[in-house]
Amino acid sequence: MSRLRRAFWLAGGAYAASRVLGSRRLQWASKPLVVPLLLDAPLAASRPAREVGVVGLLGGWVGDLLLMQEGRLHQGAAAFAVNQAAYQWLLWRAGARARPVPVAVHAVPLAAAAWFGRAHLGLVGTYGGMVTATSVLAADPALRGRGVAAGGHLFLLSDSLILVRMLVPAERRALGRGLDVAVAVTYVAAQRLLVDGLFRR
């Protein structure tokens, strides 16, 4: 395992630990390092994948910074939409296409999210649609064996758990903290799997 990869998992583990401990200081020290430690993969690629990959990860990094601040959910989602758009372009370029069965399967949880998260319907419909589209493309059997399907599904799960977390009452602290940890773990794994599957063939 390379030093950068070890550093990535160390930062990701520290971020997950920060959610277990409820430590804002550890979160701020670790989470902003996660995405930059993925940049070596797109930087080693040829154009235009290099530029698209770097811009996409930059969007994810800005989104991470915004989502650690109170009241910046919509801005964070907008930044992550750049991350999702980049992944979609890279998946399409690799041969992925939206197949009818995955589209139909993914439509069910998206509709459920729109119903239960109707107080945030605009956000669910726009960004939720983006991350769902990434998951649909990543599920294309044409890319089987590259890990992108797991990455796309974990990204969708992570963002779905954020919505669930928003619906948990403040007094349910143990449940809320458990969801925070699950969001962190699935997010870190999703980014790693997608980057590896798209750039390390």
XYZ file of C-alpha atoms in Angstrom:
201
model
C 0.000 0.000 0.000
C 1.400 3.398 -0.996
C 2.005 6.172 1.496
C -0.770 8.279 -0.021
C -3.222 5.410 0.252
C -2.261 4.812 3.878
C -2.634 8.536 4.553
C -6.075 8.462 2.937
C -7.307 5.633 5.144
C -5.768 7.261 8.200
C -7.594 10.523 7.454
C -10.813 8.642 6.703
C -10.513 6.629 9.897
C -9.886 9.778 11.911
C -12.941 11.388 10.331
C -15.086 8.380 11.277
C -13.600 8.456 14.785
C -14.498 12.135 15.079
C -18.144 11.210 14.539
C -17.927 8.415 17.122
C -16.445 10.826 19.656
C -18.511 13.820 18.621
C -15.273 15.808 18.276
C -15.576 18.861 16.032
C -11.856 19.529 16.393
C -10.907 16.074 15.115
C -13.482 16.358 12.339
C -11.993 19.642 11.127
C -8.494 18.162 11.348
C -9.348 15.029 9.353
C -12.270 15.401 6.954
C -10.697 18.166 4.807
C -7.774 15.796 4.101
C -9.846 12.925 2.699
C -10.574 14.159 -0.828
C -7.188 15.834 -1.503
C -5.518 12.487 -0.767
C -7.351 11.069 -3.809
C -5.958 13.631 -6.254
C -2.917 11.601 -7.260
C -5.126 9.274 -9.330
C -6.695 11.855 -11.679
C -3.455 13.861 -11.824
C -1.742 10.809 -13.318
C -4.447 10.414 -15.985
C -4.423 11.846 -19.502
C -6.576 14.709 -20.710
C -9.504 15.331 -20.494
C -10.102 12.804 -17.703
C -7.396 14.500 -15.635
C -9.106 17.890 -15.669
C -12.590 16.462 -15.127
C -11.406 14.283 -12.255
C -9.572 17.121 -10.530
C -12.503 19.533 -10.871
C -14.879 16.860 -9.592
C -12.783 16.168 -6.518
C -12.401 19.894 -5.931
C -16.202 20.106 -5.859
C -16.312 17.285 -3.310
C -13.662 18.968 -1.175
C -15.507 22.302 -1.163
C -18.684 20.391 -0.331
C -16.956 18.751 2.627
C -15.865 22.133 3.971
C -19.325 23.628 3.540
C -21.185 20.721 5.136
C -19.107 21.044 8.294
C -20.644 24.490 8.792
C -24.135 25.125 10.106
C -26.766 26.181 7.588
C -24.679 25.441 4.477
C -26.516 22.321 3.302
C -27.693 23.738 -0.021
C -24.304 25.234 -0.861
C -22.626 21.960 0.078
C -25.025 20.013 -2.131
C -24.292 22.369 -5.035
C -20.562 21.735 -4.634
C -21.112 17.989 -4.463
C -23.214 18.191 -7.621
C -19.964 19.101 -9.394
C -18.395 15.957 -7.913
C -21.326 13.859 -9.136
C -21.321 15.429 -12.612
C -17.628 14.617 -12.980
C -18.182 11.010 -11.940
C -21.074 10.718 -14.389
C -18.945 12.023 -17.258
C -16.110 9.649 -16.378
C -18.491 6.704 -16.061
C -20.106 7.537 -19.414
C -16.683 7.847 -21.035
C -15.773 4.424 -19.631
C -18.814 2.933 -21.367
C -21.484 3.047 -18.654
C -25.063 3.654 -19.732
C -28.332 3.999 -17.836
C -30.091 0.633 -18.178
C -33.878 0.313 -17.657
C -33.742 -2.094 -14.699
C -31.278 -0.066 -12.557
C -33.233 3.098 -13.375
C -36.473 1.484 -12.200
C -34.853 0.048 -9.065
C -33.287 3.384 -8.129
C -36.526 5.271 -8.758
C -38.153 3.613 -5.737
C -35.771 4.907 -3.021
C -35.605 8.304 -4.744
C -39.398 8.558 -4.615
C -39.360 7.474 -0.963
C -36.706 10.088 -0.175
C -38.805 12.741 -1.898
C -41.806 11.751 0.222
C -40.103 11.524 3.600
C -37.864 14.486 2.876
C -40.571 16.617 1.301
C -39.604 19.526 3.548
C -36.414 19.558 1.462
C -38.037 18.478 -1.810
C -35.997 20.801 -4.009
C -32.746 19.484 -2.590
C -33.840 15.844 -2.808
C -35.068 16.299 -6.370
C -31.946 18.026 -7.669
C -28.954 16.698 -5.773
C -30.733 13.447 -4.918
C -31.332 12.969 -8.629
C -27.649 13.616 -9.326
C -26.289 11.069 -6.869
C -28.926 8.558 -7.999
C -27.826 9.026 -11.615
C -24.222 8.341 -10.605
C -25.302 5.156 -8.856
C -27.329 4.052 -11.896
C -24.392 4.537 -14.271
C -21.957 2.875 -11.873
C -24.235 -0.178 -11.750
C -23.841 -0.849 -15.491
C -22.571 -4.432 -15.941
C -20.152 -3.093 -18.567
C -17.996 -1.845 -15.681
C -18.335 -4.943 -13.505
C -15.226 -5.830 -11.526
C -13.925 -2.275 -11.175
C -15.605 -1.479 -7.855
C -17.517 1.510 -9.183
C -20.904 -0.109 -8.586
C -20.143 -0.476 -4.885
C -18.807 3.077 -4.836
C -21.902 4.517 -6.477
C -24.240 2.607 -4.188
C -22.294 3.632 -1.080
C -22.368 7.290 -2.134
C -26.136 7.066 -2.554
C -26.448 5.318 0.814
C -24.267 7.920 2.522
C -26.316 10.825 1.205
C -29.567 9.016 2.010
C -28.362 8.610 5.582
C -27.740 12.366 5.739
C -31.424 12.864 4.935
C -32.424 10.319 7.581
C -30.143 12.090 10.063
C -31.946 15.376 9.393
C -35.240 13.734 10.359
C -33.985 12.335 13.689
C -35.161 14.347 16.730
C -32.412 16.101 18.695
C -33.148 14.042 21.809
C -32.285 10.792 19.967
C -28.580 11.468 20.418
C -27.344 7.871 20.242
C -29.211 7.237 17.000
C -28.005 10.517 15.574
C -24.392 9.744 16.399
C -24.695 6.266 14.905
C -26.005 7.775 11.693
C -23.173 10.312 11.656
C -20.650 7.469 11.855
C -22.414 5.525 9.097
C -22.417 8.607 6.851
C -18.669 9.043 7.370
C -17.739 5.404 6.759
C -19.857 5.001 3.621
C -18.709 8.344 2.207
C -14.992 7.644 2.606
C -15.347 4.173 1.079
C -17.479 5.507 -1.795
C -14.956 8.136 -2.836
C -12.094 5.619 -2.699
C -13.940 2.987 -4.729
C -15.086 5.407 -7.418
C -11.672 6.998 -7.874
C -9.897 3.634 -7.943
C -12.410 2.135 -10.349
C -12.268 5.068 -12.747
C -8.556 5.819 -12.709
C -6.701 2.667 -11.603
C -7.395 0.067 -14.246
